[in-house]
Tab-separated table of C-alpha atoms in Angstrom:
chain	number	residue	atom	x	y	z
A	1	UNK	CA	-11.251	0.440	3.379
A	2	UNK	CA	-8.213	-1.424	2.103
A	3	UNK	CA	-7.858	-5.282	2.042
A	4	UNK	CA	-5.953	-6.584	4.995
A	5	UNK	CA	-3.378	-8.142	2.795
A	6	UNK	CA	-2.791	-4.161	1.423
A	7	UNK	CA	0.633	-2.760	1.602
A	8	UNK	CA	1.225	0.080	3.516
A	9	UNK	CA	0.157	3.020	1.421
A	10	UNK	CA	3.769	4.861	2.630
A	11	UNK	CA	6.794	2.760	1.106
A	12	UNK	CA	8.283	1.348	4.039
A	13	UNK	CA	11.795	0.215	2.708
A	14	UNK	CA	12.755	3.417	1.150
A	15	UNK	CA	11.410	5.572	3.959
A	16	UNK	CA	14.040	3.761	5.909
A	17	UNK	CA	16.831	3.861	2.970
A	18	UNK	CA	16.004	7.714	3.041
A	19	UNK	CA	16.239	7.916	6.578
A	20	UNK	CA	19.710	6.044	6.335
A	21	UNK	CA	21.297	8.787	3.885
A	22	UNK	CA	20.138	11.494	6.737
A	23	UNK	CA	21.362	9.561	9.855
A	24	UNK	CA	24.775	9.482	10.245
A	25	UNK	CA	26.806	8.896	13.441
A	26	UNK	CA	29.369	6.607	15.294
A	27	UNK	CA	28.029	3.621	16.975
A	28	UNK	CA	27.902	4.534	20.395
A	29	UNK	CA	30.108	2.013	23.021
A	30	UNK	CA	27.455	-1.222	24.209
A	31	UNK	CA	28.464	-0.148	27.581
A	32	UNK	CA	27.215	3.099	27.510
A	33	UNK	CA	24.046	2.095	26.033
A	34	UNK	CA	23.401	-0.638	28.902
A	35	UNK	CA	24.204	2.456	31.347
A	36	UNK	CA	21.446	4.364	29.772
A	37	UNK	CA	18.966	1.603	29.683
A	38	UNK	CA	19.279	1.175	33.646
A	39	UNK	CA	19.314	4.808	34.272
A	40	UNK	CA	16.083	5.186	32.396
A	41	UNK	CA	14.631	2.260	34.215
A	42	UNK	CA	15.656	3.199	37.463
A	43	UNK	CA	14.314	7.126	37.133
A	44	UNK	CA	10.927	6.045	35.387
A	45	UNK	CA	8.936	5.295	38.478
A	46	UNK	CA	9.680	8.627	40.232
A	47	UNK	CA	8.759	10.822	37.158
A	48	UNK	CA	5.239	8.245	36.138
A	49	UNK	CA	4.211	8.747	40.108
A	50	UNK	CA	4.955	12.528	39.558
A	51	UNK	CA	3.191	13.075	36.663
A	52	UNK	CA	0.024	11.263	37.866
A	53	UNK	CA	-0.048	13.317	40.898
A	54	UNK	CA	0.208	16.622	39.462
A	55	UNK	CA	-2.043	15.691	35.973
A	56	UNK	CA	-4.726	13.849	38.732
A	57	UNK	CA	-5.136	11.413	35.394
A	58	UNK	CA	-4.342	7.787	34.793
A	59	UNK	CA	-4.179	6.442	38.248
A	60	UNK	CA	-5.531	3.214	37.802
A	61	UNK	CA	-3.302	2.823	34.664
A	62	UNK	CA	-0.206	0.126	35.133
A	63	UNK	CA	3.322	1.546	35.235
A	64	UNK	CA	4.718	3.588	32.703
A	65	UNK	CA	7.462	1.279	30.536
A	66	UNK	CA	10.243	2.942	28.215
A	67	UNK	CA	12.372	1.337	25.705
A	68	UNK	CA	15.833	3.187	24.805
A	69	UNK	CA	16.503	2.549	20.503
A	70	UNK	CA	18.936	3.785	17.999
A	71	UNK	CA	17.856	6.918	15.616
A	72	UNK	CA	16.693	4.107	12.949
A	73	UNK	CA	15.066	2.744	15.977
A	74	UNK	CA	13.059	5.303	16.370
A	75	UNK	CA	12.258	6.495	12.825
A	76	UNK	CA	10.909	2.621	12.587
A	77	UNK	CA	8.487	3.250	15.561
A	78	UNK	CA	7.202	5.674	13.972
A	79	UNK	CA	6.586	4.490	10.465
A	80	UNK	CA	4.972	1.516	12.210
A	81	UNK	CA	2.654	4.116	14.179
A	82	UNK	CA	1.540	5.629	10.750
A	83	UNK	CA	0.518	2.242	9.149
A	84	UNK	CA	-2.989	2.485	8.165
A	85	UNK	CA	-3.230	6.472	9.259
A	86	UNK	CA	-2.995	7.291	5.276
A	87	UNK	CA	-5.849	5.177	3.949
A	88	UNK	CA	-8.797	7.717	3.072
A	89	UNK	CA	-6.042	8.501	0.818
A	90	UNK	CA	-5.916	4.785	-0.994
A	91	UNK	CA	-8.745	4.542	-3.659
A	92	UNK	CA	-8.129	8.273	-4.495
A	93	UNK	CA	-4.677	7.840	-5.976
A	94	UNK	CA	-5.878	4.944	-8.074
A	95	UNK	CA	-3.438	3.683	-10.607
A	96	UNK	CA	-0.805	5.780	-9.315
A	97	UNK	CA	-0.739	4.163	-5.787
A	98	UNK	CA	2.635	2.172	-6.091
A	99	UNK	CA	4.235	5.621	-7.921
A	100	UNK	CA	3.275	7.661	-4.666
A	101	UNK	CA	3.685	5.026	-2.239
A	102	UNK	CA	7.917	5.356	-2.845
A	103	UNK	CA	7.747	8.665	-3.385
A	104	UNK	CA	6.078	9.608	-0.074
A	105	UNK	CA	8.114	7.470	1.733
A	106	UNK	CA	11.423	9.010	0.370
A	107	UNK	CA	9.980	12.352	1.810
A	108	UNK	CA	8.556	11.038	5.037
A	109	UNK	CA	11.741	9.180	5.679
A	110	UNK	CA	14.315	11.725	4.830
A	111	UNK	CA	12.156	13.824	7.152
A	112	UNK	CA	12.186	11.451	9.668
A	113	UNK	CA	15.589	10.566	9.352
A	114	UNK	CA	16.536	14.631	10.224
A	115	UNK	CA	14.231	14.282	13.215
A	116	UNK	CA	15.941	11.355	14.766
A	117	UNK	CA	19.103	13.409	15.004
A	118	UNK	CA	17.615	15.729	17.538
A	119	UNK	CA	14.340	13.516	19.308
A	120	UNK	CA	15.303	12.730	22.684
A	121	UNK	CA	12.270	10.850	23.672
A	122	UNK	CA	8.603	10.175	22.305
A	123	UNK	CA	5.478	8.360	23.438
A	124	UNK	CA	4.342	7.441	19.929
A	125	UNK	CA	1.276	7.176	19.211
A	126	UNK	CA	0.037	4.546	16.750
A	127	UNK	CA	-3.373	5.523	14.081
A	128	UNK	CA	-4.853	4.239	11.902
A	129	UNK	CA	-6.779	1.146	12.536
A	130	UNK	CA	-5.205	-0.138	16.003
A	131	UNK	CA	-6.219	3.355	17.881
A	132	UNK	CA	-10.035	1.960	17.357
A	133	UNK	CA	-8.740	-1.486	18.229
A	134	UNK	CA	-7.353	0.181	21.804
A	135	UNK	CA	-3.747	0.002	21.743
A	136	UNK	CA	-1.684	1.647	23.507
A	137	UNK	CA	1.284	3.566	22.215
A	138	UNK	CA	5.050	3.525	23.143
A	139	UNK	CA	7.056	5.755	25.134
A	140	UNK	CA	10.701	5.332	23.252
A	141	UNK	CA	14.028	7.570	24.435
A	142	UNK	CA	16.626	7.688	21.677
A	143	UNK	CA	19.622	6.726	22.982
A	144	UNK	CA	22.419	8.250	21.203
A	145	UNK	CA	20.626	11.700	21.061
A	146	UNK	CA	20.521	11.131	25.246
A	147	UNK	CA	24.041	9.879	25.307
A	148	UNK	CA	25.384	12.863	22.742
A	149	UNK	CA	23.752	15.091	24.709
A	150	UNK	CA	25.677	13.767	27.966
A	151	UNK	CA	29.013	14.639	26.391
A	152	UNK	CA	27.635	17.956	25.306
A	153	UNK	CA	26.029	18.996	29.073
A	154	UNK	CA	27.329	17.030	31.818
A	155	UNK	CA	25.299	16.536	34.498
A	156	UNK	CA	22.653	18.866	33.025
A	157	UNK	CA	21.653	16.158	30.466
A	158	UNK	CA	20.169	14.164	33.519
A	159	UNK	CA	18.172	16.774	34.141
A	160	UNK	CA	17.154	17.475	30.509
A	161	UNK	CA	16.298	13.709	30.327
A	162	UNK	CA	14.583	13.401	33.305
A	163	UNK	CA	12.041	16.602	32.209
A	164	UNK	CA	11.657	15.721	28.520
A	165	UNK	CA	10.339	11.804	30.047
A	166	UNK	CA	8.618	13.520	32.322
A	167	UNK	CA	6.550	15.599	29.292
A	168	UNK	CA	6.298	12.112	27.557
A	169	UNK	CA	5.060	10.464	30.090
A	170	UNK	CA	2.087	12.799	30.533
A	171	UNK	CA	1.311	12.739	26.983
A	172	UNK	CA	0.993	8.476	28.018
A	173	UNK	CA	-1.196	9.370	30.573
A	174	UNK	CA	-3.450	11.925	28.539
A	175	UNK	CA	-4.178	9.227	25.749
A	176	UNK	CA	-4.514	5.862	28.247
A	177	UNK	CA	-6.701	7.509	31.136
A	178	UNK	CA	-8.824	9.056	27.804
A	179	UNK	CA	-9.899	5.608	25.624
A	180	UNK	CA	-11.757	8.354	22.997
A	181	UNK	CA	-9.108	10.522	22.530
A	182	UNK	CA	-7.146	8.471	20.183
A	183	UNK	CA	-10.024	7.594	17.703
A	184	UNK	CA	-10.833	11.237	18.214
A	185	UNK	CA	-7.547	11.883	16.640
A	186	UNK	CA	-7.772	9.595	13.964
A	187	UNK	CA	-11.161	11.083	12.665
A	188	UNK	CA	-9.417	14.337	12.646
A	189	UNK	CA	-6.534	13.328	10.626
A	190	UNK	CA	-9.484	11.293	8.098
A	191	UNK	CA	-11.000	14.335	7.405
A	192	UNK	CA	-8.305	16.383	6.824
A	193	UNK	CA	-6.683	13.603	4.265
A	194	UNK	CA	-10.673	13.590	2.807
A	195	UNK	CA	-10.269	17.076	1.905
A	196	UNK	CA	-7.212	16.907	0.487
A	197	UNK	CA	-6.731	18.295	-3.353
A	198	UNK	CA	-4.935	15.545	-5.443
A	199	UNK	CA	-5.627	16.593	-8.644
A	200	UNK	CA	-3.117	18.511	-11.301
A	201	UNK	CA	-5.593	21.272	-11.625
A	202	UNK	CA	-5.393	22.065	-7.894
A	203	UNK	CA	-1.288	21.189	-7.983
A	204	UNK	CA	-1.580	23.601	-10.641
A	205	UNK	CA	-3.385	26.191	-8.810
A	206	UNK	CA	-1.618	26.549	-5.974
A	207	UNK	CA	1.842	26.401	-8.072
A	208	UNK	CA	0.741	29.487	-9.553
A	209	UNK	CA	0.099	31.412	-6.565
A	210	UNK	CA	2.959	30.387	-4.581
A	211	UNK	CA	5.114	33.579	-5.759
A	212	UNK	CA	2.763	35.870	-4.586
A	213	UNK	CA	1.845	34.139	-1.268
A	214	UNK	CA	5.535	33.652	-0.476
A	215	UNK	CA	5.974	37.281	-0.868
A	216	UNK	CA	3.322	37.980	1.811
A	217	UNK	CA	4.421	35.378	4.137
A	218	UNK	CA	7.888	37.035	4.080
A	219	UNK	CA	6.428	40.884	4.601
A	220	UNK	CA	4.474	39.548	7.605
A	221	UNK	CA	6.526	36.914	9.404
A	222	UNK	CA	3.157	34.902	9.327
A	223	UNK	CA	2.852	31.392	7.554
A	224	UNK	CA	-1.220	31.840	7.297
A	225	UNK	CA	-1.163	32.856	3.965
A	226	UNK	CA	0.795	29.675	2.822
A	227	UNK	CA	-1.662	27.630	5.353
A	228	UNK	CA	-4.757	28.731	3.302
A	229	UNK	CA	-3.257	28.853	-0.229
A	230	UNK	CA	-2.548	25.105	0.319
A	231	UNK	CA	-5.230	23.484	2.087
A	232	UNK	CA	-9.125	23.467	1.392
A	233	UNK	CA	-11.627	24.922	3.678
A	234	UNK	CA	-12.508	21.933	4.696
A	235	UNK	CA	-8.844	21.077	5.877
A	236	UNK	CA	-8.865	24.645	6.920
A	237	UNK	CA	-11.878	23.651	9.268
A	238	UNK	CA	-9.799	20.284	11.149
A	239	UNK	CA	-7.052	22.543	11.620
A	240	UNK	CA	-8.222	24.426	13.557
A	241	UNK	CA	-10.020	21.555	15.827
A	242	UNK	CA	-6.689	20.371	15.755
A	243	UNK	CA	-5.349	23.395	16.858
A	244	UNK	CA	-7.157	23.155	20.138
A	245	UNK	CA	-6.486	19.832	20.988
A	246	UNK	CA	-2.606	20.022	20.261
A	247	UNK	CA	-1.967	23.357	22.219
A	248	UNK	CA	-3.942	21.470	25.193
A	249	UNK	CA	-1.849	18.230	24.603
A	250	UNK	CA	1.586	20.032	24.315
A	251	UNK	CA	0.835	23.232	26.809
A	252	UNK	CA	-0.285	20.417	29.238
A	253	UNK	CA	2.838	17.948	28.710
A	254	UNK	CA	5.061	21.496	29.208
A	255	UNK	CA	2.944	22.511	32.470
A	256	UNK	CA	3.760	19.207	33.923
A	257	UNK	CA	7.365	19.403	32.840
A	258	UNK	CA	7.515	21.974	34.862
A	259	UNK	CA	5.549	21.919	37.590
A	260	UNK	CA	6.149	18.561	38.810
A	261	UNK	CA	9.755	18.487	38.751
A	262	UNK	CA	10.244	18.943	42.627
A	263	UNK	CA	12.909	16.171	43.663
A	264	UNK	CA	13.574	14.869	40.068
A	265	UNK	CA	15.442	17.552	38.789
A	266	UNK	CA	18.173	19.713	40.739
A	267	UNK	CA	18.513	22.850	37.676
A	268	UNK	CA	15.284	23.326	36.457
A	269	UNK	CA	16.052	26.512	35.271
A	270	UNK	CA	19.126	25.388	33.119
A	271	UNK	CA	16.544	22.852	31.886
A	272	UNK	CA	14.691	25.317	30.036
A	273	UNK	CA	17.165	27.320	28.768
A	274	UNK	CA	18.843	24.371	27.245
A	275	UNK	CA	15.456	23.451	25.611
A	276	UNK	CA	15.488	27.245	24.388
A	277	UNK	CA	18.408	27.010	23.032
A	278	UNK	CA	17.101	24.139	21.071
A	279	UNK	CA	14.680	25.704	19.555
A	280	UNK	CA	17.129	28.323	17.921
A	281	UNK	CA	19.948	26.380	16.433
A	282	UNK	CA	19.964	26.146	12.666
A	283	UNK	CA	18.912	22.127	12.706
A	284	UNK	CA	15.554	23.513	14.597
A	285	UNK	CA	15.193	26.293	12.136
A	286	UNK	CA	15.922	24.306	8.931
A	287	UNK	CA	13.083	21.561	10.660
A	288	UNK	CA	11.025	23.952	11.179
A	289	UNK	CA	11.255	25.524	7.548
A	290	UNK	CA	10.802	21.944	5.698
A	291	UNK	CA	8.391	20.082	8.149
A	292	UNK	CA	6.149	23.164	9.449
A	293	UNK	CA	7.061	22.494	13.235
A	294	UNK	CA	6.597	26.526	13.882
A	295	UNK	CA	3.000	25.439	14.383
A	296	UNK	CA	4.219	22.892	17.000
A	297	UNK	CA	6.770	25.292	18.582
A	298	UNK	CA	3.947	27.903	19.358
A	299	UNK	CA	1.056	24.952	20.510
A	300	UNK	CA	3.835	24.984	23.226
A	301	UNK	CA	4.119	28.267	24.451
A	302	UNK	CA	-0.038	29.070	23.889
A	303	UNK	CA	-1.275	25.659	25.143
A	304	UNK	CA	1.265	26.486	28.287
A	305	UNK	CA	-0.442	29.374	28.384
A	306	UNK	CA	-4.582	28.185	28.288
A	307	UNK	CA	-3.483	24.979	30.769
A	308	UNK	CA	-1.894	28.007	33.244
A	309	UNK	CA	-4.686	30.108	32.939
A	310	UNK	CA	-7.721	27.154	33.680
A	311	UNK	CA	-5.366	25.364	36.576
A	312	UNK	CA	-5.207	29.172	38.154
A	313	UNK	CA	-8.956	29.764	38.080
A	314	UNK	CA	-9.916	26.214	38.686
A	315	UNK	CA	-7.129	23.892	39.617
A	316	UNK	CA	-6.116	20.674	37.855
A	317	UNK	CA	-9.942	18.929	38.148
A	318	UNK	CA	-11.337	21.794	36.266
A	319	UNK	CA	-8.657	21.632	33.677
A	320	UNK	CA	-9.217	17.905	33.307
A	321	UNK	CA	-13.048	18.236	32.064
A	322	UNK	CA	-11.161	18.813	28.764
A	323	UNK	CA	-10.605	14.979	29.145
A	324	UNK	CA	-13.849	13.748	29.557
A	325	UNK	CA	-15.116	13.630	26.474
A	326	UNK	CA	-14.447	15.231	22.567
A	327	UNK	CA	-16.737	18.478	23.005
A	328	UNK	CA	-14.896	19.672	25.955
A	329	UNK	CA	-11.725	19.994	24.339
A	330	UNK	CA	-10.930	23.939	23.684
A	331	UNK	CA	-11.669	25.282	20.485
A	332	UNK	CA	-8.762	26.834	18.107
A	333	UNK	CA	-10.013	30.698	19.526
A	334	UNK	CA	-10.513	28.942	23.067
A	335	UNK	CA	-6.807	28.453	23.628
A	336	UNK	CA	-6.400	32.247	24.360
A	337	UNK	CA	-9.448	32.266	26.568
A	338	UNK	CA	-9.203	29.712	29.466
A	339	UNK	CA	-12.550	31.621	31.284
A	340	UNK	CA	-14.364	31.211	28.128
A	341	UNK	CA	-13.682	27.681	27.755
A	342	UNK	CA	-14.426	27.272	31.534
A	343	UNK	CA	-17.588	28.865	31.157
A	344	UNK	CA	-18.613	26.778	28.022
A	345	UNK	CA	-17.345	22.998	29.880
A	346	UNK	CA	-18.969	24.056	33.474
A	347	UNK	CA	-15.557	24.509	34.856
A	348	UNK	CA	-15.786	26.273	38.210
A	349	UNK	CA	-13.034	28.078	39.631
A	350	UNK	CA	-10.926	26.327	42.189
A	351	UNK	CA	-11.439	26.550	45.844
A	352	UNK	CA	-8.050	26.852	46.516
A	353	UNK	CA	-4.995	26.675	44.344
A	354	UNK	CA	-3.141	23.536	43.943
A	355	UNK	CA	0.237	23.580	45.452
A	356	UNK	CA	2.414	22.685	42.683
């Protein structure tokens, strides 16, 4: 465990001189920004009442709260988030600590910095130390990305706003109505950094096989190959726990965006084609090609999928057993069987289906 006193083991001040090379835009009018803030603040209440009432979780919680910040804003929040989430990492690197310290924040902050151009909004989590300590994380919209997005849409962008807080908001609710499932995460991300290879042999190794992996990953569209020449089997083992409890988190923040939209959003249709077409510009695919967000982009569409499935057969109560405690969350193979991860939690099926 690190000293206190330790600095961050990820180089703050050039993650966020990194980040400034990527970010580039005009300063948006005070004005508008002020509009923003109210409109956010006014529409908040509605969509925190509506996702509590279609989740069933967090009831007792106090109100949702969102802060509108800049695209530096936000690639701060999360940098702060990380502190602390990289230590198994520490007394491994040794003597080369302050060499990888800059060098992983140039890469997490350039990578950040690309992400800020297209985040709209974010409840950020924060790890490392202050999940055990019971904080709380932050539900942040980025304001220029909302405002650019206004000049792009119209009136759609209210819409597009009000659905993506509305996903955010239930990812608040999943973590603050479940006190474990933050530490949970934390030991999953611990044991994945505990397996990690550091040393030049393994570098080594898996430079050498790269040519011939690459080739397979490009004759079968699939990144698996890559995925195991890279990580250990031990890493190879908390992915796939991870798996599971992502696709629940993200299918479940999608079924909510949703299916609780009634009287928040007038297009919900042209909602989720926008967000398709998101997902297919070249920004998304270059993302997606330097920061692995494929993974995230199909946690979507299969954790959609598992969340449908259990909320058919047994409503949202029987759904929410997966947030009672670590060993009901679904499994990596679980995701594509909602009756077999019913059947393993004691789910039972639903006298009658909710009404949406």
């Amino acid at each position: 465990m690190a000293h206190p006193t330790s600095p961050p083991l990820i180089d703050e001040r050039v993650a966020i001189a990194a980040a400034r090379l990527v970010v580039i835009g005009k300063r948006d009018d005070a004005e508008a920004a002020a509009r923003l803030r109210a409109e956010v603040a006014a529409d908040l209440p509605a969509i925190d009442e509506a996702a509590r009432r279609w989740s069933g979780l967090g009831a007792d919680l106090p109100p949702t709260r969102a802060r509108v910040i800049g695209r530096l804003g936000w690639v701060r929040a999360n940098l702060a988030g990380m502190r602390g989430a990289f230590e198994p990492l520490r007394e491994r690197l040794g003597p080369r600590r302050a060499v990888t310290s800059r060098v992983l924040g140039a890469q997490l902050g350039g990578l950040l910095g690309l992400l800020s151009t297209r985040v709209l909004g974010q409840y950020v989590l924060p790890l490392g130390s202050r999940v055990a300590g019971g904080a709380t994380g932050e539900l942040v919209v980025v304001g220029p990305n909302v405002l650019e997005l206004g000049r792009q849409r119209g009136e759609l962008a209210t819409d597009v706003r009000r659905t993506v807080l509305l996903h955010e908001v239930t990812h608040r609710l999943q973590f603050d109505a479940s006190p474990w499932l933050g530490p949970h995460l934390q030991g999953l991300l611990d044991r994945y950094l505990e397996g990690a290879r550091l040393s030049g042999e393994a570098v080594a190794d898996v430079a050498a096989g790269l040519p011939g992996t690459i080739a397979k990953v490009i004759a079968t569209g699939s990144s698996q190959p890559l995925i195991e020449l890279v990580l250990t089997p031990d890493q190879l083992t908390v992915m796939d726990e991870a798996q599971g409890l992502m696709s629940l988190l993200e299918g479940h923040g999608n079924a909510a965006m949703f299916g609780a939209t009634t009287g928040l959003v007038d297009d919900p249709d042209g909602v989720r084609e926008h967000l398709a077409s998101r997902r297919g510009d070249l920004t998304a695919k270059i993302l997606n090609t330097v920061g692995g967000f494929e993974l995230k982009r199909r946690q979507y569409a299969e954790g959609e999928r598992f969340v449908d499935g259990v909320v058919a057969r047994a409503g949202v109560d029987g759904l929410n057993r997966a947030f009672e405690r670590a060993d009901h969350l679904p499994r990596g193979e679980e995701i594509a069987d909602p009756e077999g991860w019913l059947a393993r939690v004691g789910g039972s099926p639903a006298a009658s289906l909710p009404s949406g």
